[in-house]
Amino acid sequence: MAYANTTRIGHHGLGDRVSALVASVRLALARRRIYRQTVRELNGLTTRELADLGIHRSMITRVAMEAAYGN
């Protein structure tokens, strides 16, 4: 029996890798911006307003992480 295998090797040039790196950095910066904005806005609310939203002040960083990173 004969077997035929084809292996495709993808060669990515330097330009492709730099482009992917730039896209990755932009995404990370955008997510960090969302995180900081969420923390800033939630810290600006009163304890009563946070309670109306079902959020305790100790949960602010976790809520912001979920908003920015989806964790």
mmCIF file of N, CA and C in Angstrom:
data_model
loop_
_atom_site.group_PDB
_atom_site.id
_atom_site.type_symbol
_atom_site.label_atom_id
_atom_site.label_comp_id
_atom_site.label_asym_id
_atom_site.label_seq_id
_atom_site.Cartn_x
_atom_site.Cartn_y
_atom_site.Cartn_z
ATOM 1 N N MET A 1 0.823 -1.171 0.000
ATOM 2 C CA MET A 1 0.000 0.000 0.000
ATOM 3 C C MET A 1 0.870 1.238 0.000
ATOM 4 N N ALA A 2 0.413 2.201 -0.714
ATOM 5 C CA ALA A 2 1.174 3.445 -0.788
ATOM 6 C C ALA A 2 0.413 4.545 -0.060
ATOM 7 N N TYR A 3 1.161 5.346 0.625
ATOM 8 C CA TYR A 3 0.573 6.473 1.335
ATOM 9 C C TYR A 3 1.140 7.764 0.768
ATOM 10 N N ALA A 4 0.278 8.716 0.638
ATOM 11 C CA ALA A 4 0.733 10.025 0.161
ATOM 12 C C ALA A 4 0.360 11.065 1.205
ATOM 13 N N ASN A 5 1.332 11.749 1.693
ATOM 14 C CA ASN A 5 1.097 12.817 2.669
ATOM 15 C C ASN A 5 1.531 14.142 2.074
ATOM 16 N N THR A 6 0.722 15.118 2.299
ATOM 17 C CA THR A 6 1.130 16.459 1.897
ATOM 18 C C THR A 6 1.182 17.313 3.145
ATOM 19 N N THR A 7 2.251 17.973 3.283
ATOM 20 C CA THR A 7 2.442 18.872 4.412
ATOM 21 C C THR A 7 2.564 20.269 3.869
ATOM 22 N N ARG A 8 1.734 21.107 4.400
ATOM 23 C CA ARG A 8 1.767 22.491 3.951
ATOM 24 C C ARG A 8 2.424 23.327 5.035
ATOM 25 N N ILE A 9 3.470 23.945 4.682
ATOM 26 C CA ILE A 9 4.199 24.773 5.634
ATOM 27 C C ILE A 9 3.914 26.229 5.287
ATOM 28 N N GLY A 10 3.363 26.913 6.256
ATOM 29 C CA GLY A 10 3.064 28.327 6.040
ATOM 30 C C GLY A 10 4.233 29.179 6.482
ATOM 31 N N HIS A 11 4.746 29.925 5.585
ATOM 32 C CA HIS A 11 5.827 30.838 5.921
ATOM 33 C C HIS A 11 5.249 32.242 6.041
ATOM 34 N N HIS A 12 5.323 32.752 7.224
ATOM 35 C CA HIS A 12 4.838 34.104 7.457
ATOM 36 C C HIS A 12 6.033 35.039 7.471
ATOM 37 N N GLY A 13 5.930 36.047 6.699
ATOM 38 C CA GLY A 13 7.022 37.005 6.628
ATOM 39 C C GLY A 13 7.057 37.922 7.828
ATOM 40 N N LEU A 14 8.079 38.706 7.881
ATOM 41 C CA LEU A 14 8.250 39.654 8.979
ATOM 42 C C LEU A 14 7.096 40.645 9.024
ATOM 43 N N GLY A 15 6.645 41.080 7.868
ATOM 44 C CA GLY A 15 5.536 42.030 7.819
ATOM 45 C C GLY A 15 4.268 41.472 8.440
ATOM 46 N N ASP A 16 3.985 40.191 8.191
ATOM 47 C CA ASP A 16 2.810 39.544 8.776
ATOM 48 C C ASP A 16 2.927 39.458 10.293
ATOM 49 N N ARG A 17 4.110 39.128 10.762
ATOM 50 C CA ARG A 17 4.302 39.011 12.217
ATOM 51 C C ARG A 17 4.216 40.363 12.899
ATOM 52 N N VAL A 18 4.773 41.395 12.284
ATOM 53 C CA VAL A 18 4.698 42.741 12.856
ATOM 54 C C VAL A 18 3.252 43.210 12.857
ATOM 55 N N SER A 19 2.541 42.947 11.788
ATOM 56 C CA SER A 19 1.133 43.325 11.700
ATOM 57 C C SER A 19 0.314 42.636 12.786
ATOM 58 N N ALA A 20 0.565 41.363 13.019
ATOM 59 C CA ALA A 20 -0.134 40.628 14.071
ATOM 60 C C ALA A 20 0.212 41.182 15.445
ATOM 61 N N LEU A 21 1.465 41.549 15.640
ATOM 62 C CA LEU A 21 1.880 42.127 16.917
ATOM 63 C C LEU A 21 1.179 43.462 17.162
ATOM 64 N N VAL A 22 1.122 44.307 16.147
ATOM 65 C CA VAL A 22 0.463 45.606 16.273
ATOM 66 C C VAL A 22 -1.014 45.410 16.596
ATOM 67 N N ALA A 23 -1.667 44.473 15.922
ATOM 68 C CA ALA A 23 -3.084 44.200 16.184
ATOM 69 C C ALA A 23 -3.279 43.703 17.609
ATOM 70 N N SER A 24 -2.371 42.866 18.085
ATOM 71 C CA SER A 24 -2.457 42.344 19.445
ATOM 72 C C SER A 24 -2.290 43.455 20.475
ATOM 73 N N VAL A 25 -1.356 44.350 20.252
ATOM 74 C CA VAL A 25 -1.128 45.468 21.177
ATOM 75 C C VAL A 25 -2.331 46.407 21.185
ATOM 76 N N ARG A 26 -2.893 46.672 20.010
ATOM 77 C CA ARG A 26 -4.078 47.540 19.945
ATOM 78 C C ARG A 26 -5.243 46.939 20.711
ATOM 79 N N LEU A 27 -5.453 45.640 20.563
ATOM 80 C CA LEU A 27 -6.526 44.970 21.283
ATOM 81 C C LEU A 27 -6.297 45.038 22.789
ATOM 82 N N ALA A 28 -5.074 44.808 23.221
ATOM 83 C CA ALA A 28 -4.753 44.870 24.647
ATOM 84 C C ALA A 28 -4.979 46.274 25.200
ATOM 85 N N LEU A 29 -4.585 47.292 24.446
ATOM 86 C CA LEU A 29 -4.790 48.672 24.892
ATOM 87 C C LEU A 29 -6.269 49.030 24.946
ATOM 88 N N ALA A 30 -7.042 48.559 23.981
ATOM 89 C CA ALA A 30 -8.483 48.832 23.980
ATOM 90 C C ALA A 30 -9.156 48.170 25.174
ATOM 91 N N ARG A 31 -8.761 46.935 25.471
ATOM 92 C CA ARG A 31 -9.343 46.249 26.623
ATOM 93 C C ARG A 31 -8.950 46.925 27.927
ATOM 94 N N ARG A 32 -7.717 47.375 28.013
ATOM 95 C CA ARG A 32 -7.269 48.074 29.225
ATOM 96 C C ARG A 32 -8.032 49.379 29.404
ATOM 97 N N ARG A 33 -8.286 50.074 28.296
ATOM 98 C CA ARG A 33 -9.050 51.323 28.343
ATOM 99 C C ARG A 33 -10.475 51.076 28.852
ATOM 100 N N ILE A 34 -11.103 49.994 28.387
ATOM 101 C CA ILE A 34 -12.447 49.643 28.857
ATOM 102 C C ILE A 34 -12.417 49.327 30.341
ATOM 103 N N TYR A 35 -11.412 48.591 30.781
ATOM 104 C CA TYR A 35 -11.275 48.253 32.193
ATOM 105 C C TYR A 35 -11.173 49.510 33.055
ATOM 106 N N ARG A 36 -10.257 50.403 32.670
ATOM 107 C CA ARG A 36 -10.057 51.625 33.460
ATOM 108 C C ARG A 36 -11.305 52.490 33.483
ATOM 109 N N GLN A 37 -11.977 52.612 32.338
ATOM 110 C CA GLN A 37 -13.184 53.435 32.273
ATOM 111 C C GLN A 37 -14.290 52.840 33.151
ATOM 112 N N THR A 38 -14.437 51.532 33.135
ATOM 113 C CA THR A 38 -15.459 50.874 33.948
ATOM 114 C C THR A 38 -15.180 51.076 35.429
ATOM 115 N N VAL A 39 -13.928 50.901 35.836
ATOM 116 C CA VAL A 39 -13.567 51.118 37.244
ATOM 117 C C VAL A 39 -13.834 52.563 37.638
ATOM 118 N N ARG A 40 -13.447 53.502 36.787
ATOM 119 C CA ARG A 40 -13.637 54.921 37.088
ATOM 120 C C ARG A 40 -15.122 55.250 37.240
ATOM 121 N N GLU A 41 -15.947 54.742 36.327
ATOM 122 C CA GLU A 41 -17.378 55.051 36.383
ATOM 123 C C GLU A 41 -18.045 54.403 37.592
ATOM 124 N N LEU A 42 -17.696 53.165 37.892
ATOM 125 C CA LEU A 42 -18.308 52.499 39.042
ATOM 126 C C LEU A 42 -17.847 53.113 40.358
ATOM 127 N N ASN A 43 -16.588 53.534 40.433
ATOM 128 C CA ASN A 43 -16.115 54.205 41.648
ATOM 129 C C ASN A 43 -16.794 55.557 41.845
ATOM 130 N N GLY A 44 -17.275 56.138 40.775
ATOM 131 C CA GLY A 44 -17.953 57.424 40.870
ATOM 132 C C GLY A 44 -19.385 57.328 41.389
ATOM 133 N N LEU A 45 -19.919 56.113 41.438
ATOM 134 C CA LEU A 45 -21.281 55.926 41.929
ATOM 135 C C LEU A 45 -21.300 55.853 43.449
ATOM 136 N N THR A 46 -22.424 56.226 44.014
ATOM 137 C CA THR A 46 -22.581 56.099 45.468
ATOM 138 C C THR A 46 -22.829 54.638 45.814
ATOM 139 N N THR A 47 -22.692 54.313 47.076
ATOM 140 C CA THR A 47 -22.943 52.948 47.534
ATOM 141 C C THR A 47 -24.388 52.555 47.248
ATOM 142 N N ARG A 48 -25.286 53.494 47.388
ATOM 143 C CA ARG A 48 -26.712 53.235 47.114
ATOM 144 C C ARG A 48 -26.939 52.920 45.636
ATOM 145 N N GLU A 49 -26.304 53.688 44.767
ATOM 146 C CA GLU A 49 -26.452 53.443 43.327
ATOM 147 C C GLU A 49 -25.861 52.083 42.936
ATOM 148 N N LEU A 50 -24.729 51.739 43.540
ATOM 149 C CA LEU A 50 -24.140 50.427 43.282
ATOM 150 C C LEU A 50 -25.073 49.318 43.764
ATOM 151 N N ALA A 51 -25.682 49.515 44.931
ATOM 152 C CA ALA A 51 -26.615 48.519 45.462
ATOM 153 C C ALA A 51 -27.810 48.349 44.530
ATOM 154 N N ASP A 52 -28.269 49.438 43.938
ATOM 155 C CA ASP A 52 -29.376 49.351 42.982
ATOM 156 C C ASP A 52 -29.000 48.499 41.775
ATOM 157 N N LEU A 53 -27.718 48.504 41.427
ATOM 158 C CA LEU A 53 -27.229 47.695 40.310
ATOM 159 C C LEU A 53 -26.875 46.266 40.739
ATOM 160 N N GLY A 54 -26.928 46.011 42.043
ATOM 161 C CA GLY A 54 -26.579 44.692 42.560
ATOM 162 C C GLY A 54 -25.083 44.477 42.666
ATOM 163 N N ILE A 55 -24.355 45.567 42.827
ATOM 164 C CA ILE A 55 -22.896 45.497 42.903
ATOM 165 C C ILE A 55 -22.434 46.041 44.248
ATOM 166 N N HIS A 56 -21.589 45.292 44.926
ATOM 167 C CA HIS A 56 -20.955 45.788 46.144
ATOM 168 C C HIS A 56 -19.643 46.447 45.740
ATOM 169 N N ARG A 57 -19.219 47.412 46.514
ATOM 170 C CA ARG A 57 -18.004 48.154 46.175
ATOM 171 C C ARG A 57 -16.787 47.238 46.016
ATOM 172 N N SER A 58 -16.756 46.148 46.751
ATOM 173 C CA SER A 58 -15.628 45.213 46.642
ATOM 174 C C SER A 58 -15.641 44.432 45.326
ATOM 175 N N MET A 59 -16.738 44.488 44.584
ATOM 176 C CA MET A 59 -16.871 43.749 43.328
ATOM 177 C C MET A 59 -16.470 44.571 42.102
ATOM 178 N N ILE A 60 -16.122 45.828 42.287
ATOM 179 C CA ILE A 60 -15.893 46.728 41.157
ATOM 180 C C ILE A 60 -14.797 46.216 40.230
ATOM 181 N N THR A 61 -13.665 45.806 40.780
ATOM 182 C CA THR A 61 -12.579 45.362 39.908
ATOM 183 C C THR A 61 -12.964 44.094 39.151
ATOM 184 N N ARG A 62 -13.697 43.185 39.796
ATOM 185 C CA ARG A 62 -14.109 41.958 39.122
ATOM 186 C C ARG A 62 -15.088 42.259 37.997
ATOM 187 N N VAL A 63 -16.041 43.160 38.260
ATOM 188 C CA VAL A 63 -17.013 43.549 37.229
ATOM 189 C C VAL A 63 -16.287 44.206 36.053
ATOM 190 N N ALA A 64 -15.313 45.042 36.352
ATOM 191 C CA ALA A 64 -14.552 45.707 35.280
ATOM 192 C C ALA A 64 -13.735 44.701 34.483
ATOM 193 N N MET A 65 -13.165 43.696 35.147
ATOM 194 C CA MET A 65 -12.414 42.661 34.437
ATOM 195 C C MET A 65 -13.329 41.887 33.494
ATOM 196 N N GLU A 66 -14.533 41.567 33.973
ATOM 197 C CA GLU A 66 -15.487 40.848 33.140
ATOM 198 C C GLU A 66 -15.920 41.689 31.940
ATOM 199 N N ALA A 67 -16.093 42.986 32.165
ATOM 200 C CA ALA A 67 -16.504 43.865 31.083
ATOM 201 C C ALA A 67 -15.412 43.993 30.013
ATOM 202 N N ALA A 68 -14.176 44.033 30.445
ATOM 203 C CA ALA A 68 -13.078 44.259 29.504
ATOM 204 C C ALA A 68 -12.545 42.970 28.884
ATOM 205 N N TYR A 69 -12.408 41.944 29.700
ATOM 206 C CA TYR A 69 -11.722 40.734 29.244
ATOM 207 C C TYR A 69 -12.650 39.520 29.117
ATOM 208 N N GLY A 70 -13.880 39.651 29.614
ATOM 209 C CA GLY A 70 -14.826 38.560 29.504
ATOM 210 C C GLY A 70 -14.549 37.386 30.428
ATOM 211 N N ASN A 71 -13.803 37.599 31.488
ATOM 212 C CA ASN A 71 -13.494 36.507 32.419
ATOM 213 C C ASN A 71 -14.508 36.445 33.505
#
